[in-house]
Tab-separated table of C-alpha atoms in Angstrom:
chain	number	residue	atom	x	y	z
A	1	ASP	CA	17.454	-99.551	-100.719
A	2	VAL	CA	14.295	-100.945	-99.558
A	3	LYS	CA	12.106	-99.400	-96.823
A	4	VAL	CA	9.491	-100.395	-94.237
A	5	THR	CA	8.632	-96.842	-93.041
A	6	GLN	CA	6.452	-95.950	-89.834
A	7	SER	CA	4.939	-92.628	-89.678
A	8	SER	CA	5.805	-91.776	-86.245
A	9	ARG	CA	9.218	-91.992	-84.149
A	10	TYR	CA	7.482	-91.788	-80.920
A	11	LEU	CA	3.906	-90.534	-80.178
A	12	VAL	CA	2.347	-89.679	-76.840
A	13	LYS	CA	-1.132	-90.541	-76.560
A	14	ARG	CA	-3.950	-90.462	-73.751
A	15	THR	CA	-5.916	-93.612	-72.315
A	16	GLY	CA	-9.118	-93.899	-74.359
A	17	GLU	CA	-7.957	-92.014	-77.393
A	18	LYS	CA	-7.915	-94.102	-80.804
A	19	VAL	CA	-4.406	-94.511	-82.281
A	20	PHE	CA	-3.961	-94.975	-85.881
A	21	LEU	CA	0.346	-96.257	-86.486
A	22	GLU	CA	0.920	-96.564	-90.271
A	23	CYS	CA	3.739	-98.612	-91.804
A	24	VAL	CA	4.248	-98.061	-95.347
A	25	GLN	CA	6.392	-100.558	-97.538
A	26	ASP	CA	8.334	-99.564	-101.376
A	27	MET	CA	8.984	-103.679	-102.223
A	28	ASP	CA	5.851	-104.642	-103.202
A	29	HIS	CA	5.322	-107.478	-100.485
A	30	GLU	CA	2.704	-109.299	-100.361
A	31	ASN	CA	3.020	-110.018	-96.568
A	32	MET	CA	3.165	-107.472	-93.498
A	33	PHE	CA	3.490	-107.628	-89.970
A	34	TRP	CA	2.931	-105.433	-86.737
A	35	TYR	CA	4.952	-106.881	-84.025
A	36	ARG	CA	4.816	-104.976	-80.007
A	37	GLN	CA	8.600	-105.474	-78.214
A	38	ASP	CA	8.970	-105.086	-74.845
A	39	PRO	CA	11.896	-105.471	-72.328
A	40	GLY	CA	11.996	-109.148	-71.487
A	41	LEU	CA	9.321	-110.346	-74.098
A	42	GLY	CA	10.993	-109.969	-77.321
A	43	LEU	CA	8.992	-109.330	-80.426
A	44	ARG	CA	5.115	-110.379	-80.256
A	45	LEU	CA	2.814	-110.933	-83.243
A	46	ILE	CA	-0.227	-108.756	-83.031
A	47	TYR	CA	-1.425	-109.046	-86.610
A	48	PHE	CA	-0.468	-109.963	-90.234
A	49	SER	CA	-1.832	-109.246	-93.534
A	50	TYR	CA	-0.947	-111.718	-96.523
A	51	ASP	CA	-2.915	-109.828	-99.063
A	52	VAL	CA	-4.790	-106.789	-99.310
A	53	LYS	CA	-8.079	-106.380	-97.630
A	54	MET	CA	-6.905	-109.882	-95.787
A	55	LYS	CA	-5.681	-110.125	-92.228
A	56	GLU	CA	-5.269	-112.418	-89.466
A	57	LYS	CA	-4.599	-112.562	-85.969
A	58	GLY	CA	-1.546	-113.049	-84.403
A	59	ASP	CA	-0.636	-113.890	-80.868
A	60	ILE	CA	-1.524	-111.204	-79.242
A	61	PRO	CA	-4.580	-108.843	-80.500
A	62	GLU	CA	-6.388	-108.465	-77.930
A	63	GLY	CA	-7.265	-104.233	-77.513
A	64	TYR	CA	-5.602	-103.718	-81.622
A	65	SER	CA	-7.226	-104.030	-85.039
A	66	VAL	CA	-5.659	-103.742	-88.420
A	67	SER	CA	-6.190	-102.456	-91.953
A	68	ARG	CA	-4.719	-103.072	-95.341
A	69	GLU	CA	-6.770	-101.135	-98.097
A	70	LYS	CA	-3.138	-100.579	-100.400
A	71	LYS	CA	-0.763	-103.526	-100.709
A	72	GLU	CA	2.094	-101.049	-99.766
A	73	ARG	CA	0.229	-99.862	-96.549
A	74	PHE	CA	-0.927	-101.755	-93.365
A	75	SER	CA	-2.238	-100.037	-90.327
A	76	LEU	CA	-2.657	-100.412	-86.418
A	77	ILE	CA	-5.179	-99.462	-84.780
A	78	LEU	CA	-5.867	-99.206	-81.431
A	79	GLU	CA	-9.267	-98.398	-80.749
A	80	SER	CA	-9.043	-96.973	-76.961
A	81	ALA	CA	-5.836	-97.077	-75.768
A	82	SER	CA	-4.411	-97.953	-72.600
A	83	THR	CA	-1.839	-97.314	-70.225
A	84	ASN	CA	-0.780	-101.554	-70.944
A	85	GLN	CA	-0.425	-100.565	-74.349
A	86	THR	CA	2.754	-98.865	-74.138
A	87	SER	CA	5.218	-100.419	-75.807
A	88	MET	CA	7.630	-100.150	-78.875
A	89	TYR	CA	5.705	-101.132	-82.539
A	90	LEU	CA	7.703	-102.741	-85.148
A	91	CYS	CA	6.617	-103.366	-88.634
A	92	ALA	CA	7.870	-106.163	-90.925
A	93	SER	CA	7.119	-107.067	-94.940
A	94	ARG	CA	8.095	-109.798	-96.590
A	95	THR	CA	7.301	-110.967	-100.498
A	96	GLN	CA	5.819	-114.429	-100.403
A	97	GLY	CA	7.735	-117.368	-100.518
A	98	ASN	CA	10.558	-115.755	-98.908
A	99	TYR	CA	11.357	-115.699	-95.073
A	100	GLY	CA	13.238	-112.958	-94.454
A	101	TYR	CA	11.455	-110.024	-93.239
A	102	THR	CA	12.588	-106.052	-93.384
A	103	PHE	CA	11.637	-103.983	-90.206
A	104	GLY	CA	10.542	-100.590	-90.226
A	105	SER	CA	12.228	-98.661	-87.563
A	106	GLY	CA	9.594	-98.441	-84.967
A	107	THR	CA	7.104	-96.558	-83.137
A	108	ARG	CA	7.467	-95.621	-80.152
A	109	LEU	CA	3.881	-95.498	-78.067
A	110	THR	CA	3.364	-94.229	-74.528
A	111	VAL	CA	0.329	-94.061	-72.791
A	112	VAL	CA	-0.218	-91.615	-70.265
B	1	ALA	CA	3.449	-124.414	-80.575
B	2	GLN	CA	6.690	-123.791	-81.588
B	3	SER	CA	9.102	-122.025	-79.316
B	4	VAL	CA	12.479	-120.194	-79.338
B	5	SER	CA	14.538	-120.084	-76.343
B	6	GLN	CA	17.416	-117.466	-75.860
B	7	HIS	CA	19.404	-119.106	-72.902
B	8	ASN	CA	21.022	-115.261	-71.963
B	9	HIS	CA	18.908	-112.193	-71.252
B	10	HIS	CA	21.859	-110.297	-71.088
B	11	VAL	CA	25.765	-110.874	-71.445
B	12	ILE	CA	28.844	-108.500	-70.628
B	13	LEU	CA	31.736	-108.834	-71.949
B	14	SER	CA	35.016	-106.932	-72.541
B	15	GLU	CA	36.622	-105.946	-75.976
B	16	ALA	CA	38.177	-109.138	-77.518
B	17	ALA	CA	36.307	-111.719	-75.595
B	18	SER	CA	34.564	-114.655	-77.836
B	19	LEU	CA	31.085	-114.613	-77.539
B	20	GLU	CA	28.937	-117.298	-78.032
B	21	LEU	CA	24.669	-116.808	-77.726
B	22	GLY	CA	22.202	-119.824	-77.021
B	23	CYS	CA	19.627	-120.428	-78.942
B	24	ASN	CA	17.390	-123.650	-78.834
B	25	TYR	CA	13.678	-124.168	-80.314
B	26	SER	CA	10.782	-126.395	-80.493
B	27	TYR	CA	9.749	-127.984	-83.230
B	28	GLY	CA	10.387	-131.466	-84.809
B	29	GLY	CA	10.144	-131.088	-88.893
B	30	THR	CA	12.339	-128.483	-91.409
B	31	VAL	CA	12.639	-124.693	-89.604
B	32	ASN	CA	14.129	-122.059	-91.367
B	33	LEU	CA	16.757	-120.194	-88.686
B	34	PHE	CA	17.578	-116.253	-88.769
B	35	TRP	CA	19.735	-114.587	-86.028
B	36	TYR	CA	18.313	-110.873	-86.118
B	37	VAL	CA	20.370	-107.786	-84.205
B	38	GLN	CA	18.883	-104.627	-83.214
B	39	TYR	CA	21.693	-101.571	-82.630
B	40	PRO	CA	20.821	-99.007	-80.058
B	41	GLY	CA	17.599	-97.098	-81.333
B	42	GLN	CA	18.220	-98.902	-84.762
B	43	HIS	CA	15.916	-101.114	-86.519
B	44	LEU	CA	16.405	-105.315	-86.755
B	45	GLN	CA	18.896	-106.195	-88.868
B	46	LEU	CA	19.413	-109.847	-90.131
B	47	LEU	CA	22.391	-110.934	-89.717
B	48	LEU	CA	22.365	-114.201	-90.817
B	49	LYS	CA	20.208	-117.038	-92.334
B	50	TYR	CA	19.653	-120.707	-92.625
B	51	PHE	CA	17.858	-122.467	-94.669
B	52	SER	CA	19.846	-126.003	-95.617
B	53	GLY	CA	23.218	-126.656	-96.523
B	54	ASP	CA	25.952	-126.556	-94.713
B	55	PRO	CA	24.794	-126.078	-90.923
B	56	LEU	CA	27.959	-123.261	-90.720
B	57	VAL	CA	26.557	-119.842	-91.585
B	58	LYS	CA	28.245	-117.169	-91.877
B	59	GLY	CA	26.845	-113.458	-91.268
B	60	ILE	CA	27.962	-110.329	-91.703
B	61	LYS	CA	29.879	-108.491	-89.706
B	62	GLY	CA	32.128	-111.978	-88.792
B	63	PHE	CA	29.179	-113.469	-87.341
B	64	GLU	CA	28.538	-117.288	-87.671
B	65	ALA	CA	25.705	-119.912	-86.314
B	66	GLU	CA	25.874	-123.538	-86.393
B	67	PHE	CA	22.511	-125.618	-86.973
B	68	ILE	CA	22.628	-128.561	-84.452
B	69	LYS	CA	19.462	-130.248	-85.674
B	70	SER	CA	19.497	-133.106	-82.825
B	71	LYS	CA	20.091	-130.407	-80.412
B	72	PHE	CA	17.475	-127.781	-81.809
B	73	SER	CA	20.114	-125.268	-81.616
B	74	PHE	CA	20.927	-122.201	-83.564
B	75	ASN	CA	24.065	-120.264	-81.709
B	76	LEU	CA	25.538	-117.419	-82.463
B	77	ARG	CA	29.053	-116.736	-82.358
B	78	LYS	CA	32.085	-114.595	-82.559
B	79	PRO	CA	35.354	-114.979	-82.379
B	80	SER	CA	36.291	-111.279	-81.188
B	81	VAL	CA	33.879	-108.920	-80.342
B	82	GLN	CA	33.679	-105.440	-80.214
B	83	TRP	CA	32.301	-102.694	-78.164
B	84	SER	CA	30.027	-102.167	-81.800
B	85	ASP	CA	28.136	-105.214	-81.218
B	86	THR	CA	26.613	-104.035	-77.951
B	87	ALA	CA	23.245	-104.931	-79.348
B	88	GLU	CA	19.805	-107.080	-78.466
B	89	TYR	CA	20.496	-109.998	-80.688
B	90	PHE	CA	17.192	-112.163	-81.762
B	91	CYS	CA	17.215	-115.565	-82.483
B	92	ALA	CA	13.849	-116.571	-84.615
B	93	VAL	CA	12.608	-119.948	-86.543
B	94	ASN	CA	9.773	-120.398	-89.257
B	95	ALA	CA	8.529	-123.414	-89.833
B	96	PRO	CA	7.085	-123.055	-93.518
B	97	TYR	CA	5.581	-126.651	-93.633
B	98	GLY	CA	4.454	-126.268	-89.635
B	99	GLY	CA	2.223	-124.306	-87.634
B	100	SER	CA	2.004	-120.270	-86.908
B	101	GLN	CA	1.228	-120.089	-91.017
B	102	GLY	CA	5.252	-119.953	-91.814
B	103	ASN	CA	5.445	-116.396	-89.397
B	104	LEU	CA	8.465	-116.285	-87.354
B	105	ILE	CA	8.504	-117.059	-84.298
B	106	PHE	CA	11.096	-114.603	-82.235
B	107	GLY	CA	13.089	-115.610	-78.742
B	108	LYS	CA	12.775	-112.944	-76.188
B	109	GLY	CA	16.372	-111.542	-76.725
B	110	THR	CA	19.610	-111.614	-75.594
B	111	LYS	CA	20.953	-107.672	-74.756
B	112	LEU	CA	24.809	-107.912	-75.244
B	113	SER	CA	26.910	-105.050	-73.835
B	114	VAL	CA	30.751	-105.371	-74.324
B	115	LYS	CA	32.862	-103.346	-72.462
B	116	PRO	CA	35.480	-100.883	-73.625
């Protein structure tokens, strides 16, 4: 069964901390995505990557960065966490030319 | 820019009632259309998708959706809901030859609560 695995299900961090959210897929997919999900706002794209070492800004990249050093791993970095970054973070992947995404289970981040 | 609108934020139904969740998108070119479901505490799963061909698409668990190009709509339906259909439903659109680099654009979601 294909999988997108997010390393943490729940995280609590303090304001100002640097936070790393990890995502690993085992499907050899080229494309990977980070979304945040907030009630009433749906899914909003933060960053995506089409290939190793490539990254593109999504709709709400401010306060975030990403890293893709290996094809299977896509990391989301909160440089200095703030309370308005409290949210559910979803990672997804897809293969090139296939428009369906496979999602991870999500990481619920609380910044206090 | 493309956008996706889901008409209802929260729908409450009794078991065996019929369901229709609205979804409209704004893009005049070729689109691929999706419905995803998120059960409580679980990850997003694909319910069904439309790429081309028959505009009436059947998905898992008895769900279906109809693509009406003239109305820019892709409404989700189920004739008789069950308590286990309680979940949040997301409509998504991808424009492979348009903007957003072919990425999925999601609606804001509709929460469905089914009363036993």
